[in-house]
Coordinates of C-alpha atoms in Angstrom, one line a residue:
M1 CA 0.0 0.0 0.0
G2 CA 1.3 3.4 -0.9
M3 CA 1.8 6.4 1.4
D4 CA -1.2 8.6 2.2
P5 CA 0.3 12.1 2.0
N6 CA -2.4 13.7 4.1
A7 CA -2.0 11.1 6.8
R8 CA 1.8 11.7 6.7
V9 CA 1.2 15.5 7.2
R10 CA -0.8 14.7 10.3
E11 CA 1.9 12.5 11.7
L12 CA 4.5 15.2 11.2
L13 CA 2.4 17.8 12.9
E14 CA 1.8 15.5 15.8
C15 CA 5.6 15.0 16.1
Y16 CA 6.7 18.7 15.9
D17 CA 3.7 20.7 17.0
R18 CA 3.6 19.6 20.7
A19 CA 3.6 21.6 23.9
D20 CA 6.7 19.7 25.0
A21 CA 8.6 19.9 21.7
S22 CA 12.4 20.2 22.2
A23 CA 14.4 21.1 19.1
A24 CA 17.5 19.3 20.5
E25 CA 15.5 16.1 21.0
L26 CA 13.7 16.4 17.6
L27 CA 16.8 17.3 15.6
C28 CA 19.5 15.2 17.4
D29 CA 18.8 13.2 20.5
R30 CA 16.0 10.9 19.1
H31 CA 18.3 9.6 16.3
P32 CA 20.6 6.7 16.8
A33 CA 23.9 7.9 18.4
D34 CA 26.0 6.0 15.8
A35 CA 24.0 7.2 12.8
I36 CA 25.9 9.8 10.6
A37 CA 24.2 13.2 10.5
F38 CA 26.6 14.9 8.1
T39 CA 29.7 14.1 6.1
V40 CA 31.7 17.4 6.2
I41 CA 33.9 17.7 3.1
D42 CA 36.9 20.0 2.7
S43 CA 38.2 21.6 -0.5
D44 CA 40.9 18.8 -0.8
L45 CA 38.0 16.3 -0.8
S46 CA 39.0 14.9 2.6
S47 CA 36.0 14.3 4.8
T48 CA 34.8 13.7 8.3
D49 CA 31.7 11.8 9.4
L50 CA 29.7 13.6 12.2
T51 CA 27.4 11.3 14.1
Y52 CA 24.4 12.2 16.2
G53 CA 26.2 11.0 19.3
E54 CA 29.1 13.4 18.7
L55 CA 26.7 16.2 17.9
R56 CA 24.8 15.6 21.1
A57 CA 27.9 15.6 23.3
K58 CA 29.4 18.7 21.7
S59 CA 26.2 20.6 21.6
E60 CA 25.5 19.8 25.2
R61 CA 28.8 21.4 26.1
F62 CA 28.1 24.4 23.9
A63 CA 24.7 24.9 25.4
A64 CA 26.2 24.8 28.9
A65 CA 28.8 27.3 27.8
L66 CA 26.0 29.6 26.5
A67 CA 24.2 29.3 29.8
G68 CA 27.4 30.2 31.6
L69 CA 27.6 33.3 29.5
G70 CA 24.1 34.3 30.6
V71 CA 22.1 33.2 27.5
E72 CA 18.6 32.4 28.6
P73 CA 15.8 30.6 26.6
G74 CA 14.4 33.0 24.0
D75 CA 17.6 35.0 23.7
R76 CA 19.0 35.6 20.2
V77 CA 22.4 34.1 19.2
A78 CA 23.7 34.9 15.8
T79 CA 26.1 32.9 13.6
L80 CA 28.4 34.4 10.9
M81 CA 29.8 31.1 9.7
A82 CA 30.4 28.9 6.7
K83 CA 29.1 25.3 6.4
S84 CA 31.1 23.2 8.9
E85 CA 31.0 20.9 11.9
D86 CA 31.3 24.0 14.2
L87 CA 28.2 25.5 12.6
V88 CA 26.1 22.4 13.3
V89 CA 27.4 22.1 16.8
A90 CA 26.7 25.8 17.4
L91 CA 23.2 25.6 16.1
L92 CA 22.2 22.5 18.1
G93 CA 23.8 24.2 21.2
I94 CA 21.7 27.3 20.6
W95 CA 18.5 25.3 20.2
R96 CA 19.4 23.0 23.1
R97 CA 19.5 26.1 25.3
G98 CA 16.1 27.2 24.0
A99 CA 17.7 30.2 22.4
V100 CA 16.8 31.6 18.9
H101 CA 19.3 31.4 16.0
V102 CA 19.9 34.5 13.9
P103 CA 21.7 33.5 10.6
L104 CA 24.1 36.0 9.0
F105 CA 25.2 35.4 5.4
T106 CA 29.0 35.4 5.1
A107 CA 28.9 37.7 2.1
F108 CA 27.3 40.5 4.2
A109 CA 29.4 43.6 4.9
P110 CA 29.4 45.2 8.3
P111 CA 26.4 47.5 7.9
A112 CA 24.1 44.6 6.9
I113 CA 25.5 42.6 9.8
A114 CA 25.1 45.4 12.2
F115 CA 21.4 46.0 11.2
R116 CA 20.5 42.4 11.8
L117 CA 22.3 42.2 15.1
A118 CA 20.6 45.3 16.3
A119 CA 17.2 44.4 15.0
S120 CA 17.3 41.0 16.6
G121 CA 18.9 42.1 19.9
A122 CA 21.5 39.3 19.6
S123 CA 23.5 38.8 22.8
I124 CA 26.1 36.5 21.3
V125 CA 27.7 36.2 17.8
V126 CA 29.5 33.0 16.8
V127 CA 31.9 33.8 14.0
D128 CA 34.6 32.1 11.9
P129 CA 38.1 33.6 12.0
D130 CA 38.0 34.9 8.4
Q131 CA 34.7 36.7 9.2
A132 CA 35.7 38.2 12.6
G133 CA 37.1 41.4 11.1
K134 CA 33.6 42.4 10.1
L135 CA 32.8 42.7 13.8
A136 CA 35.7 45.0 14.5
P137 CA 34.7 48.4 15.9
G138 CA 34.2 50.9 13.1
E139 CA 31.7 53.1 11.3
D140 CA 29.0 50.5 11.7
I141 CA 30.1 48.3 14.5
P142 CA 30.1 50.0 18.0
A143 CA 33.2 50.0 20.1
D144 CA 31.3 48.6 23.0
P145 CA 28.7 46.3 21.3
P146 CA 25.8 44.8 23.3
W147 CA 26.9 41.3 22.1
R148 CA 29.8 39.1 23.0
T149 CA 31.8 37.3 20.3
I150 CA 32.8 33.6 20.1
V151 CA 35.4 32.8 17.5
T152 CA 35.7 29.3 16.0
G153 CA 38.8 27.5 14.8
D154 CA 42.3 26.9 16.2
G155 CA 43.6 30.4 16.3
P156 CA 45.8 31.7 19.2
A157 CA 44.1 32.6 22.4
T158 CA 43.2 36.3 22.6
D159 CA 40.9 38.4 24.5
V160 CA 37.9 37.0 22.7
L161 CA 36.1 33.8 23.5
R162 CA 37.1 30.7 21.6
M163 CA 34.5 28.1 20.8
K164 CA 37.2 25.4 21.2
D165 CA 37.8 26.5 24.8
L166 CA 34.1 26.6 25.6
L167 CA 33.7 23.0 24.5
T168 CA 36.0 21.8 27.3
T169 CA 33.4 22.5 30.0
D170 CA 32.1 19.6 32.0
A171 CA 28.8 21.4 32.9
V172 CA 25.6 20.0 31.6
V173 CA 22.2 21.7 31.0
E174 CA 19.0 20.0 30.3
P175 CA 17.6 20.6 26.8
V176 CA 14.9 23.3 26.9
A177 CA 11.5 22.4 25.5
V178 CA 10.0 25.5 24.0
G179 CA 7.0 23.8 22.4
G180 CA 5.8 23.9 18.8
D181 CA 5.1 27.6 19.0
G182 CA 8.5 28.4 20.5
L183 CA 11.0 30.2 18.3
L184 CA 13.8 28.3 16.6
V185 CA 15.2 30.9 14.2
Q186 CA 14.8 34.6 13.4
L187 CA 15.6 35.1 9.8
F188 CA 15.5 38.4 7.8
T189 CA 13.9 38.7 4.4
S190 CA 15.4 40.9 1.7
G191 CA 14.3 44.5 1.9
T192 CA 12.3 45.7 -1.0
T193 CA 10.3 48.8 -0.1
G194 CA 11.7 49.0 3.4
T195 CA 14.3 47.5 5.7
P196 CA 14.6 43.7 5.9
K197 CA 11.8 42.1 7.9
G198 CA 12.3 39.7 10.7
V199 CA 10.7 36.3 10.2
P200 CA 10.2 34.2 13.3
I201 CA 10.4 30.5 12.6
P202 CA 8.7 28.3 15.3
V203 CA 9.7 24.7 16.1
R204 CA 6.5 23.4 14.4
A205 CA 7.9 24.7 11.1
L206 CA 10.0 21.6 11.2
A207 CA 7.0 19.6 10.1
S208 CA 6.9 21.5 6.9
F209 CA 10.7 21.2 6.3
H210 CA 10.6 17.5 7.0
A211 CA 7.6 17.1 4.6
Y212 CA 9.5 18.8 1.8
Q213 CA 12.5 16.4 2.3
E214 CA 10.1 13.5 1.8
F215 CA 7.5 14.7 -0.7
A216 CA 9.4 17.0 -3.0
L217 CA 13.1 16.0 -2.7
D218 CA 12.3 12.4 -2.1
V219 CA 15.3 11.9 0.1
R220 CA 15.6 8.3 1.1
P221 CA 17.7 6.6 3.8
D222 CA 20.0 5.1 1.1
D223 CA 20.5 8.4 -0.7
V224 CA 23.7 10.4 -0.7
F225 CA 21.9 13.8 -0.3
W226 CA 23.6 17.1 -1.0
N227 CA 21.9 20.5 -0.8
A228 CA 24.5 23.0 -2.0
A229 CA 22.7 26.1 -0.8
D230 CA 24.2 28.4 1.8
P231 CA 22.7 28.2 5.3
G232 CA 22.9 32.0 5.7
W233 CA 19.7 32.0 3.5
A234 CA 16.4 30.2 3.9
Y235 CA 16.7 27.4 1.4
G236 CA 20.1 26.4 2.8
L237 CA 19.1 26.7 6.4
Y238 CA 15.8 25.0 6.0
Y239 CA 16.8 22.2 3.7
A240 CA 20.6 21.7 4.0
I241 CA 20.6 21.8 7.8
L242 CA 17.1 21.6 9.4
G243 CA 15.4 19.2 7.0
P244 CA 18.2 16.6 7.1
L245 CA 18.5 16.8 10.9
A246 CA 14.8 16.4 11.3
S247 CA 14.5 13.4 9.0
G248 CA 17.7 11.8 10.2
V249 CA 19.1 11.1 6.7
R250 CA 22.8 11.7 6.2
S251 CA 23.7 14.8 4.2
L252 CA 26.8 16.3 2.8
L253 CA 28.2 19.7 3.9
L254 CA 30.9 21.2 1.7
H255 CA 33.3 23.4 3.8
A256 CA 34.6 25.3 0.8
G257 CA 33.5 28.0 -1.7
F258 CA 31.6 27.0 -4.8
S259 CA 33.3 26.1 -8.0
P260 CA 32.0 23.9 -10.9
A261 CA 35.1 21.7 -10.8
L262 CA 34.9 21.0 -7.1
T263 CA 31.1 20.3 -7.4
W264 CA 31.8 17.7 -10.0
Q265 CA 34.5 16.2 -7.9
V266 CA 32.3 15.9 -4.8
M267 CA 29.5 14.4 -6.8
Q268 CA 31.8 11.8 -8.3
K269 CA 33.9 10.9 -5.2
F270 CA 30.9 10.7 -2.8
G271 CA 28.4 9.2 -5.2
V272 CA 25.8 11.9 -4.8
T273 CA 22.3 10.5 -5.8
N274 CA 20.0 13.4 -4.7
F275 CA 21.1 16.9 -5.4
A276 CA 19.5 20.3 -4.7
A277 CA 20.8 23.7 -5.6
A278 CA 19.9 27.1 -7.1
P279 CA 19.6 27.4 -10.9
T280 CA 22.9 29.3 -11.1
V281 CA 24.7 26.2 -9.9
Y282 CA 23.2 24.1 -12.7
R283 CA 24.0 26.9 -15.2
A284 CA 27.6 27.1 -13.9
L285 CA 28.0 23.3 -14.2
R286 CA 26.6 23.4 -17.7
A287 CA 29.1 26.2 -18.7
D288 CA 32.0 24.2 -17.4
T289 CA 33.0 22.5 -20.7
S290 CA 36.3 21.3 -19.3
A291 CA 34.6 18.6 -17.2
M292 CA 33.7 15.1 -18.4
P293 CA 31.5 14.1 -15.5
D294 CA 30.6 10.6 -14.6
V295 CA 27.6 11.1 -12.4
G296 CA 24.2 9.6 -12.3
L297 CA 21.7 11.4 -10.1
R298 CA 18.4 9.8 -9.0
R299 CA 16.9 13.1 -8.2
A300 CA 17.8 16.8 -9.0
S301 CA 15.9 19.8 -7.6
S302 CA 16.2 23.5 -8.0
A303 CA 14.8 26.5 -6.0
G304 CA 15.2 30.3 -5.9
E305 CA 14.2 31.3 -9.4
P306 CA 12.6 29.6 -12.5
L307 CA 14.6 27.1 -14.5
T308 CA 15.2 27.7 -18.2
P309 CA 14.4 24.9 -20.7
E310 CA 18.0 24.5 -21.8
V311 CA 19.2 23.8 -18.3
V312 CA 16.5 21.1 -17.9
A313 CA 17.4 19.5 -21.2
W314 CA 21.1 19.6 -20.3
S315 CA 20.6 18.0 -16.9
A316 CA 18.7 15.1 -18.4
D317 CA 21.6 14.4 -20.7
T318 CA 24.4 15.1 -18.3
L319 CA 23.1 14.3 -14.8
G320 CA 20.9 11.4 -15.8
V321 CA 17.8 13.2 -14.6
A322 CA 15.9 16.3 -15.6
V323 CA 16.2 18.9 -12.8
R324 CA 12.8 19.9 -11.3
D325 CA 11.6 23.4 -10.2
H326 CA 10.4 24.0 -6.7
Y327 CA 8.8 27.2 -5.3
G328 CA 8.6 28.7 -1.9
Q329 CA 9.4 31.7 0.3
T330 CA 11.3 32.6 3.5
E331 CA 8.0 33.0 5.2
H332 CA 6.8 29.5 4.5
G333 CA 9.5 27.2 3.0
M334 CA 8.6 25.3 -0.1
V335 CA 4.9 25.2 -1.0
I336 CA 4.6 24.5 -4.8
C337 CA 6.8 21.8 -6.3
N338 CA 7.3 19.3 -9.1
A339 CA 7.5 16.6 -6.4
W340 CA 9.7 13.5 -6.7
H341 CA 8.0 11.1 -4.3
D342 CA 6.5 8.1 -6.0
E343 CA 3.0 9.0 -4.8
L344 CA 3.2 12.5 -6.2
N345 CA 5.5 12.0 -9.1
T346 CA 4.0 13.1 -12.4
E347 CA 5.1 14.6 -15.7
A348 CA 4.8 18.4 -15.5
P349 CA 4.4 20.7 -18.4
A350 CA 7.5 22.6 -19.5
G351 CA 8.0 25.7 -17.4
S352 CA 5.8 24.7 -14.6
M353 CA 6.8 25.2 -11.0
G354 CA 4.6 22.3 -9.9
R355 CA 1.5 21.7 -7.8
S356 CA 0.7 22.5 -4.2
L357 CA 2.5 20.1 -1.9
P358 CA 0.5 18.0 0.6
G359 CA -0.2 20.2 3.6
W360 CA -0.5 23.3 1.5
S361 CA -3.3 24.7 -0.6
C362 CA -2.4 27.4 -3.1
A363 CA -4.3 29.3 -5.8
V364 CA -4.1 32.2 -8.2
L365 CA -6.3 35.2 -7.2
A366 CA -7.7 37.7 -9.7
D367 CA -5.8 41.0 -9.7
D368 CA -9.0 43.0 -8.9
A369 CA -10.8 40.7 -6.5
D370 CA -9.9 38.3 -3.7
T371 CA -11.4 35.4 -5.6
E372 CA -9.7 32.7 -7.6
A373 CA -8.8 33.7 -11.2
P374 CA -10.1 31.6 -14.1
T375 CA -7.9 28.8 -15.3
G376 CA -4.9 30.0 -17.3
E377 CA -5.5 33.6 -16.3
L378 CA -2.6 35.6 -14.8
G379 CA -3.1 36.7 -11.2
R380 CA -1.7 36.7 -7.7
I381 CA -0.2 33.5 -6.3
A382 CA -1.7 33.0 -2.8
I383 CA -1.8 30.5 0.0
D384 CA -5.1 29.4 1.5
T385 CA -4.7 29.9 5.2
E386 CA -7.8 27.8 6.0
S387 CA -6.7 24.6 4.3
S388 CA -2.9 24.7 4.7
P389 CA -2.1 22.7 7.9
L390 CA 1.6 23.1 7.4
L391 CA 1.4 26.9 7.4
W392 CA 3.6 28.2 10.2
F393 CA 4.2 31.9 9.5
L394 CA 3.5 34.0 12.6
G395 CA 3.8 37.5 11.1
Y396 CA 6.8 39.8 10.8
L397 CA 8.4 40.7 14.1
D398 CA 7.4 44.1 15.4
A399 CA 5.8 45.0 12.0
P400 CA 2.0 44.5 12.2
E401 CA 1.3 46.8 9.3
R402 CA 3.7 45.0 7.0
T403 CA 2.2 41.7 8.2
A404 CA -1.3 42.8 7.4
Q405 CA -0.3 43.8 3.9
R406 CA 0.5 40.1 3.2
Y407 CA -3.1 39.1 3.7
T408 CA -6.5 39.7 2.1
P409 CA -8.7 41.8 4.4
D410 CA -10.6 38.7 5.6
G411 CA -7.4 36.9 6.4
R412 CA -8.3 34.0 4.2
W413 CA -5.4 34.3 1.7
Y414 CA -1.7 35.0 2.2
L415 CA -0.4 37.0 -0.8
T416 CA 3.1 35.8 -1.9
G417 CA 3.7 39.0 -3.9
D418 CA 4.4 36.8 -7.0
A419 CA 2.3 36.7 -10.1
G420 CA 1.5 33.6 -12.1
S421 CA -1.3 31.3 -13.5
Q422 CA -2.6 27.8 -12.9
D423 CA -3.6 25.4 -15.6
A424 CA -6.5 22.9 -15.6
D425 CA -4.4 20.2 -14.1
G426 CA -3.4 22.3 -11.1
F427 CA 0.1 23.2 -12.3
F428 CA 1.3 26.7 -11.5
H429 CA 3.4 28.8 -13.8
F430 CA 5.5 31.7 -12.5
S431 CA 5.2 35.0 -14.3
A432 CA 6.8 37.9 -12.3
R433 CA 7.6 39.2 -8.8
D434 CA 5.3 42.0 -7.7
D435 CA 7.7 43.2 -5.1
D436 CA 10.8 43.7 -7.3
V437 CA 13.0 41.4 -5.4
I438 CA 16.1 40.6 -7.5
I439 CA 17.1 36.9 -7.5
M440 CA 20.8 36.6 -8.5
A441 CA 22.4 33.2 -8.5
G442 CA 19.6 32.0 -6.2
Y443 CA 20.1 34.9 -3.6
R444 CA 17.2 37.2 -3.1
I445 CA 18.4 40.8 -3.0
G446 CA 16.2 43.7 -2.0
P447 CA 16.6 46.8 -4.1
F448 CA 16.0 49.0 -1.1
E449 CA 19.1 47.8 0.8
V450 CA 21.4 48.4 -2.3
E451 CA 19.7 51.8 -3.0
S452 CA 20.2 52.8 0.6
V453 CA 23.9 52.3 0.2
L454 CA 24.2 54.1 -3.2
V455 CA 22.6 57.3 -1.9
L456 CA 25.2 57.5 0.9
H457 CA 27.7 58.7 -1.8
E458 CA 28.0 62.5 -1.7
D459 CA 27.6 62.7 -5.5
V460 CA 24.3 60.7 -5.6
A461 CA 20.9 62.4 -5.4
E462 CA 18.7 59.4 -6.1
A463 CA 19.2 55.8 -7.1
A464 CA 17.1 52.8 -8.1
V465 CA 18.2 49.2 -8.6
V466 CA 16.7 46.6 -10.9
G467 CA 17.4 43.0 -12.0
M468 CA 18.5 42.5 -15.6
P469 CA 18.6 39.1 -17.3
D470 CA 21.9 37.3 -17.2
E471 CA 22.6 33.9 -18.8
L472 CA 24.7 32.5 -15.9
R473 CA 23.2 34.2 -12.8
G474 CA 19.6 34.5 -13.9
E475 CA 19.7 38.2 -13.0
V476 CA 22.3 40.8 -12.2
L477 CA 21.9 44.1 -10.5
E478 CA 22.0 47.3 -12.5
A479 CA 21.6 50.7 -11.0
F480 CA 20.1 53.9 -12.3
V481 CA 21.6 56.9 -10.6
V482 CA 20.7 60.6 -10.6
V483 CA 23.8 62.6 -9.7
R484 CA 23.8 65.9 -7.7
E485 CA 23.9 69.2 -9.5
G486 CA 27.3 70.0 -11.0
V487 CA 28.4 66.3 -11.0
T488 CA 29.1 64.3 -14.1
G489 CA 28.7 60.5 -14.0
G490 CA 31.4 58.4 -15.5
E491 CA 33.5 55.3 -15.1
E492 CA 35.3 56.5 -12.0
L493 CA 32.0 57.2 -10.2
E494 CA 30.6 53.9 -11.3
A495 CA 33.6 52.1 -9.8
D496 CA 33.3 54.1 -6.6
L497 CA 29.6 53.1 -6.3
Q498 CA 30.3 49.5 -6.9
T499 CA 33.0 49.4 -4.3
L500 CA 30.7 51.2 -1.8
V501 CA 28.0 48.6 -2.2
K502 CA 30.6 45.8 -1.7
R503 CA 31.8 47.5 1.5
K504 CA 28.6 48.6 3.0
F505 CA 26.2 45.8 2.0
A506 CA 27.4 42.6 0.4
A507 CA 30.2 41.6 -2.0
H508 CA 27.8 39.7 -4.3
A509 CA 25.2 42.5 -4.5
Y510 CA 27.0 45.3 -6.3
P511 CA 25.5 46.7 -9.5
R512 CA 27.2 45.3 -12.6
R513 CA 26.4 48.4 -14.5
V514 CA 25.5 51.9 -13.4
H515 CA 23.4 54.1 -15.7
F516 CA 23.5 57.8 -15.0
V517 CA 20.1 59.3 -15.8
P518 CA 18.6 62.8 -15.4
S519 CA 15.6 61.5 -13.4
L520 CA 13.8 58.3 -12.3
P521 CA 10.4 57.4 -13.6
K522 CA 7.8 57.6 -10.8
T523 CA 4.1 57.2 -10.1
P524 CA 2.1 60.2 -8.9
S525 CA 2.6 58.9 -5.4
G526 CA 6.4 59.0 -5.8
K527 CA 7.1 55.2 -6.2
V528 CA 9.8 54.4 -8.7
Q529 CA 8.5 52.5 -11.7
R530 CA 11.2 49.9 -11.9
F531 CA 9.6 48.1 -14.9
L532 CA 10.3 51.2 -17.0
L533 CA 14.0 51.2 -15.9
R534 CA 14.2 47.5 -16.8
Q535 CA 12.9 48.4 -20.3
Q536 CA 15.4 51.2 -20.5
G537 CA 18.2 48.9 -19.5
V538 CA 17.7 46.4 -22.3
R539 CA 18.0 49.0 -25.1

């Protein structure tokens, strides 16, 4: 007899949405101590197996150390770390203490880091040595910060706390049960028309993450599973860390930067059978003509932006399986997918992002009414809050007005901010993003954050940022800048602005081109009409 997806959803909710739910127990302690949680791989392809027993022992010591530093349940603890054993130990220690994890992307510059630390009220930051310089006192980081810093690695003892030393404690603290509604993570969305919004992620969200692992990715116990996404962002945190820990299936963690050659080598040496990554990874692999890969994937999945037909065709020829598109958001995880599980597996029309996953009910609403649009008609992609038992979004932290904007007035529908259509067979087709978020290489970048940096330059009066098509990255940033009176834009100012964004926001988010324009097109209410800028940029 096959699996009943709806019955499985109920089982998962019973497991994770309990008053006595403990993240440490659910993600670590309930699994066999000798079972391998992660295989951590270094750039030279050497590897270390990390068992649940080892994770439990080390995270117990780290949780005790956090308690000794005054961290109480509900306190925020941030990480500025790459994928590594230390990261997993730190996260499980945070959750074992009942504290809330605040992920920081390692490409962020000090201003972006400082904003998230201040907005979350983090009391501790765990940081890799090569990232520690971003926390040094300066223009954005206070000389006497309200947080304490813990540095990973084997560096020399200094006046900062070392994670290595903290793990020598013999103290033990009991794992804190925060319940299904207790907070696990505080993640920040990309800013679009305002500053980034804090998304509180409760423990019961693990039911949704676990369901995605089974239904959409079809990760099985005998798979060699590798999600290549960065855990500083939602897809990597949810499905390269939390999903695998919840399901108890071994996963790979690559402790190295991305390169096509290294990705092929990892796939071949470790025999990857189930792979998930952003479309830019697949495009980069396709562009790497030097490789003669010998891989045979059972499953390949993609998320972050729509797949292009040539990538799908290439993956079928080269990877042994046609990569499938999956759709979701920071606020919900994955909700619409071309699912791989045998009970859900079906041929999808080209260009479709799939159907609603079990536990979710999605629809396309008309643009002018909060009712479902006719089949095939373009409208607003929405989630039915009344028939989506895996829904876990609690609203943005300290932002009731911004939360309210996400819902229809009756509260029935959550509005994703994306536009699309649905065919007669229930398959969704993505059309556009209403909120102008730029998705570059799988990373969601809010125009507002980049624009806020550009206008810091003394020669800039106004600035707007849009995404322009790019064959490799999907989209790249381009900026439209109005200079101050008496200033002439040119290559030197363009280079200055690119450097400013790298320094003040993030290295990956700088505008690849800067267009100097006399004015920005705006609506009568003063909102920049970015669609006109995109049209202007392709001329």
